[in-house]
PDB file of C-alpha atoms and ligand atoms in Angstrom:
ATOM      1  CA  UNK A   1     117.623  44.963 123.605  1.00  0.00           C
ATOM      2  CA  UNK A   2     119.107  48.336 124.458  1.00  0.00           C
ATOM      3  CA  UNK A   3     121.674  49.610 122.022  1.00  0.00           C
ATOM      4  CA  UNK A   4     123.132  53.014 121.292  1.00  0.00           C
ATOM      5  CA  UNK A   5     122.870  54.340 117.766  1.00  0.00           C
ATOM      6  CA  UNK A   6     125.358  56.994 116.708  1.00  0.00           C
ATOM      7  CA  UNK A   7     125.170  59.155 113.633  1.00  0.00           C
ATOM      8  CA  UNK A   8     126.293  62.299 111.918  1.00  0.00           C
ATOM      9  CA  UNK A   9     125.548  64.621 109.027  1.00  0.00           C
ATOM     10  CA  UNK A  10     127.604  64.718 105.849  1.00  0.00           C
ATOM     11  CA  UNK A  11     130.140  67.276 107.146  1.00  0.00           C
ATOM     12  CA  UNK A  12     130.288  65.822 110.661  1.00  0.00           C
ATOM     13  CA  UNK A  13     129.273  69.055 112.424  1.00  0.00           C
ATOM     14  CA  UNK A  14     126.067  67.519 113.799  1.00  0.00           C
ATOM     15  CA  UNK A  15     126.409  64.270 115.707  1.00  0.00           C
ATOM     16  CA  UNK A  16     124.090  62.273 117.923  1.00  0.00           C
ATOM     17  CA  UNK A  17     123.815  59.276 120.160  1.00  0.00           C
ATOM     18  CA  UNK A  18     120.374  57.698 120.487  1.00  0.00           C
ATOM     19  CA  UNK A  19     119.540  55.095 123.056  1.00  0.00           C
ATOM     20  CA  UNK A  20     117.557  52.408 121.318  1.00  0.00           C
ATOM     21  CA  UNK A  21     115.641  50.528 120.343  1.00  0.00           C
ATOM     22  CA  UNK A  22     113.651  53.084 118.349  1.00  0.00           C
ATOM     23  CA  UNK A  23     109.885  53.146 118.803  1.00  0.00           C
ATOM     24  CA  UNK A  24     109.283  52.666 115.095  1.00  0.00           C
ATOM     25  CA  UNK A  25     111.169  52.883 111.807  1.00  0.00           C
ATOM     26  CA  UNK A  26     109.025  54.340 109.049  1.00  0.00           C
ATOM     27  CA  UNK A  27     109.349  55.265 105.415  1.00  0.00           C
ATOM     28  CA  UNK A  28     107.334  58.292 104.319  1.00  0.00           C
ATOM     29  CA  UNK A  29     106.430  59.343 100.799  1.00  0.00           C
ATOM     30  CA  UNK A  30     104.512  62.540 101.678  1.00  0.00           C
ATOM     31  CA  UNK A  31     105.113  65.572  99.488  1.00  0.00           C
ATOM     32  CA  UNK A  32     106.986  67.413 102.245  1.00  0.00           C
ATOM     33  CA  UNK A  33     109.353  64.482 102.770  1.00  0.00           C
ATOM     34  CA  UNK A  34     109.940  64.179  99.040  1.00  0.00           C
ATOM     35  CA  UNK A  35     110.680  67.865  98.582  1.00  0.00           C
ATOM     36  CA  UNK A  36     112.849  68.220 101.673  1.00  0.00           C
ATOM     37  CA  UNK A  37     114.881  65.121 100.852  1.00  0.00           C
ATOM     38  CA  UNK A  38     115.004  65.716  97.121  1.00  0.00           C
ATOM     39  CA  UNK A  39     114.167  62.059  96.580  1.00  0.00           C
ATOM     40  CA  UNK A  40     111.184  59.735  96.707  1.00  0.00           C
ATOM     41  CA  UNK A  41     110.900  59.266 100.445  1.00  0.00           C
ATOM     42  CA  UNK A  42     112.461  59.688 103.849  1.00  0.00           C
ATOM     43  CA  UNK A  43     113.231  56.895 106.289  1.00  0.00           C
ATOM     44  CA  UNK A  44     113.116  57.845 109.941  1.00  0.00           C
ATOM     45  CA  UNK A  45     113.630  56.126 113.285  1.00  0.00           C
ATOM     46  CA  UNK A  46     111.508  57.576 116.068  1.00  0.00           C
ATOM     47  CA  UNK A  47     112.899  57.870 119.594  1.00  0.00           C
ATOM     48  CA  UNK A  48     111.799  59.549 122.799  1.00  0.00           C
ATOM     49  CA  UNK A  49     113.542  62.964 122.685  1.00  0.00           C
ATOM     50  CA  UNK A  50     115.168  62.277 126.042  1.00  0.00           C
ATOM     51  CA  UNK A  51     116.892  59.234 124.579  1.00  0.00           C
ATOM     52  CA  UNK A  52     118.737  61.309 121.990  1.00  0.00           C
ATOM     53  CA  UNK A  53     121.798  63.471 122.734  1.00  0.00           C
ATOM     54  CA  UNK A  54     122.517  65.782 119.830  1.00  0.00           C
ATOM     55  CA  UNK A  55     125.326  68.228 119.295  1.00  0.00           C
ATOM     56  CA  UNK A  56     126.054  70.746 116.576  1.00  0.00           C
ATOM     57  CA  UNK A  57     124.112  73.589 115.025  1.00  0.00           C
ATOM     58  CA  UNK A  58     120.961  72.814 113.075  1.00  0.00           C
ATOM     59  CA  UNK A  59     118.621  74.953 110.989  1.00  0.00           C
ATOM     60  CA  UNK A  60     114.961  74.357 111.691  1.00  0.00           C
ATOM     61  CA  UNK A  61     112.152  74.688 109.181  1.00  0.00           C
ATOM     62  CA  UNK A  62     108.525  74.492 110.316  1.00  0.00           C
ATOM     63  CA  UNK A  63     105.318  73.825 108.451  1.00  0.00           C
ATOM     64  CA  UNK A  64     101.759  72.709 109.172  1.00  0.00           C
ATOM     65  CA  UNK A  65     100.898  69.117 108.350  1.00  0.00           C
ATOM     66  CA  UNK A  66      97.669  68.189 106.586  1.00  0.00           C
ATOM     67  CA  UNK A  67      96.358  67.124 110.022  1.00  0.00           C
ATOM     68  CA  UNK A  68      97.028  70.572 111.451  1.00  0.00           C
ATOM     69  CA  UNK A  69     100.046  69.707 113.565  1.00  0.00           C
ATOM     70  CA  UNK A  70     103.323  71.574 113.321  1.00  0.00           C
ATOM     71  CA  UNK A  71     106.228  69.683 111.814  1.00  0.00           C
ATOM     72  CA  UNK A  72     109.835  70.777 112.262  1.00  0.00           C
ATOM     73  CA  UNK A  73     112.591  69.522 109.984  1.00  0.00           C
ATOM     74  CA  UNK A  74     116.098  70.070 111.313  1.00  0.00           C
ATOM     75  CA  UNK A  75     119.115  70.002 109.032  1.00  0.00           C
ATOM     76  CA  UNK A  76     122.799  70.667 109.581  1.00  0.00           C
ATOM     77  CA  UNK A  77     123.508  74.407 109.454  1.00  0.00           C
ATOM     78  CA  UNK A  78     126.689  73.760 107.467  1.00  0.00           C
ATOM     79  CA  UNK A  79     126.050  70.958 104.991  1.00  0.00           C
ATOM     80  CA  UNK A  80     122.254  70.892 104.913  1.00  0.00           C
ATOM     81  CA  UNK A  81     121.849  67.181 105.595  1.00  0.00           C
ATOM     82  CA  UNK A  82     118.446  66.384 107.065  1.00  0.00           C
ATOM     83  CA  UNK A  83     119.109  65.097 110.585  1.00  0.00           C
ATOM     84  CA  UNK A  84     115.814  64.878 112.444  1.00  0.00           C
ATOM     85  CA  UNK A  85     112.194  65.918 112.504  1.00  0.00           C
ATOM     86  CA  UNK A  86     109.577  66.529 115.169  1.00  0.00           C
ATOM     87  CA  UNK A  87     105.794  66.721 115.023  1.00  0.00           C
ATOM     88  CA  UNK A  88     103.515  68.332 117.628  1.00  0.00           C
ATOM     89  CA  UNK A  89     101.191  65.313 117.205  1.00  0.00           C
ATOM     90  CA  UNK A  90     103.819  63.257 119.026  1.00  0.00           C
ATOM     91  CA  UNK A  91     105.407  65.657 121.512  1.00  0.00           C
ATOM     92  CA  UNK A  92     108.565  64.551 123.323  1.00  0.00           C
ATOM     93  CA  UNK A  93     109.560  62.392 120.374  1.00  0.00           C
ATOM     94  CA  UNK A  94     111.917  62.956 117.500  1.00  0.00           C
ATOM     95  CA  UNK A  95     112.631  61.091 114.331  1.00  0.00           C
ATOM     96  CA  UNK A  96     116.199  60.674 113.149  1.00  0.00           C
ATOM     97  CA  UNK A  97     116.921  60.438 109.435  1.00  0.00           C
ATOM     98  CA  UNK A  98     118.076  56.845 109.090  1.00  0.00           C
ATOM     99  CA  UNK A  99     120.635  57.660 106.403  1.00  0.00           C
ATOM    100  CA  UNK A 100     122.630  59.681 108.950  1.00  0.00           C
ATOM    101  CA  UNK A 101     123.037  56.665 111.232  1.00  0.00           C
ATOM    102  CA  UNK A 102     126.501  55.077 111.349  1.00  0.00           C
ATOM    103  CA  UNK A 103     125.240  51.547 111.779  1.00  0.00           C
ATOM    104  CA  UNK A 104     121.567  50.795 111.431  1.00  0.00           C
ATOM    105  CA  UNK A 105     122.049  47.049 111.451  1.00  0.00           C
ATOM    106  CA  UNK A 106     119.160  45.322 113.137  1.00  0.00           C
ATOM    107  CA  UNK A 107     116.742  48.060 112.089  1.00  0.00           C
ATOM    108  CA  UNK A 108     114.232  47.476 109.339  1.00  0.00           C
ATOM    109  CA  UNK A 109     111.408  49.552 107.931  1.00  0.00           C
ATOM    110  CA  UNK A 110     108.290  48.517 109.812  1.00  0.00           C
ATOM    111  CA  UNK A 111     105.746  50.733 108.127  1.00  0.00           C
ATOM    112  CA  UNK A 112     105.310  52.834 104.974  1.00  0.00           C
ATOM    113  CA  UNK A 113     103.154  55.949 105.164  1.00  0.00           C
ATOM    114  CA  UNK A 114     101.742  58.206 102.444  1.00  0.00           C
ATOM    115  CA  UNK A 115     102.168  55.273 100.062  1.00  0.00           C
ATOM    116  CA  UNK A 116      99.594  56.945  97.781  1.00  0.00           C
ATOM    117  CA  UNK A 117     102.165  59.699  97.133  1.00  0.00           C
ATOM    118  CA  UNK A 118     104.972  57.322  96.214  1.00  0.00           C
ATOM    119  CA  UNK A 119     106.401  58.353  92.845  1.00  0.00           C
ATOM    120  CA  UNK A 120     106.591  55.572  90.246  1.00  0.00           C
ATOM    121  CA  UNK A 121     110.366  56.043  89.961  1.00  0.00           C
ATOM    122  CA  UNK A 122     110.967  55.371  93.647  1.00  0.00           C
ATOM    123  CA  UNK A 123     110.788  51.623  93.251  1.00  0.00           C
ATOM    124  CA  UNK A 124     113.221  50.095  90.828  1.00  0.00           C
ATOM    125  CA  UNK A 125     112.624  46.836  89.045  1.00  0.00           C
ATOM    126  CA  UNK A 126     115.206  44.111  88.943  1.00  0.00           C
ATOM    127  CA  UNK A 127     116.029  44.906  85.307  1.00  0.00           C
ATOM    128  CA  UNK A 128     117.686  48.199  86.200  1.00  0.00           C
ATOM    129  CA  UNK A 129     121.437  47.973  85.702  1.00  0.00           C
ATOM    130  CA  UNK A 130     123.166  48.516  89.019  1.00  0.00           C
ATOM    131  CA  UNK A 131     126.788  49.131  89.938  1.00  0.00           C
ATOM    132  CA  UNK A 132     128.326  48.409  93.332  1.00  0.00           C
ATOM    133  CA  UNK A 133     130.070  51.819  93.248  1.00  0.00           C
ATOM    134  CA  UNK A 134     130.319  54.828  90.933  1.00  0.00           C
ATOM    135  CA  UNK A 135     130.872  53.479  87.401  1.00  0.00           C
ATOM    136  CA  UNK A 136     133.438  54.941  85.055  1.00  0.00           C
ATOM    137  CA  UNK A 137     130.837  56.715  82.943  1.00  0.00           C
ATOM    138  CA  UNK A 138     130.593  60.263  81.571  1.00  0.00           C
ATOM    139  CA  UNK A 139     128.023  61.886  79.338  1.00  0.00           C
ATOM    140  CA  UNK A 140     129.119  61.837  75.719  1.00  0.00           C
ATOM    141  CA  UNK A 141     129.522  65.141  73.935  1.00  0.00           C
TER     142      UNK A 141
HETATM  143 ZN1  LIG B   1     126.826  68.883 108.354  1.00  0.00          ZN
HETATM  144 ZN1  LIG B   2     106.595  62.626 105.268  1.00  0.00          ZN
END
């Protein structure tokens, strides 16, 4: 089913419309994804580049993957939110950061990669106390 997915960065400077469905939705625990996201993994939805219309200024950072391809991570030039990535292994494709999507309903993670690099703290047990929103808690002095 064709569906358009819209999204934006935290400040709203970078926006996109992607014509779906995505090719794949993947969660990645590789070191580069962990460091660039500041958390245990990234979740990305891959589309054909032509299917994505993006506007707004992004900063691009490039590095070589362990397989020798060049990876580009693009983040908003104003607020720094990761927005998309590309990899020369899969030219003409880009992967949108799923957390920037306005409504990802109907999309589920289909595959996890670099599972060996998943930090132990990235999967919470059911015993962890959880709040629906920010609790009224402050560090004691
Ligand atoms: Zn922004
Ligand atoms: Zn990764």
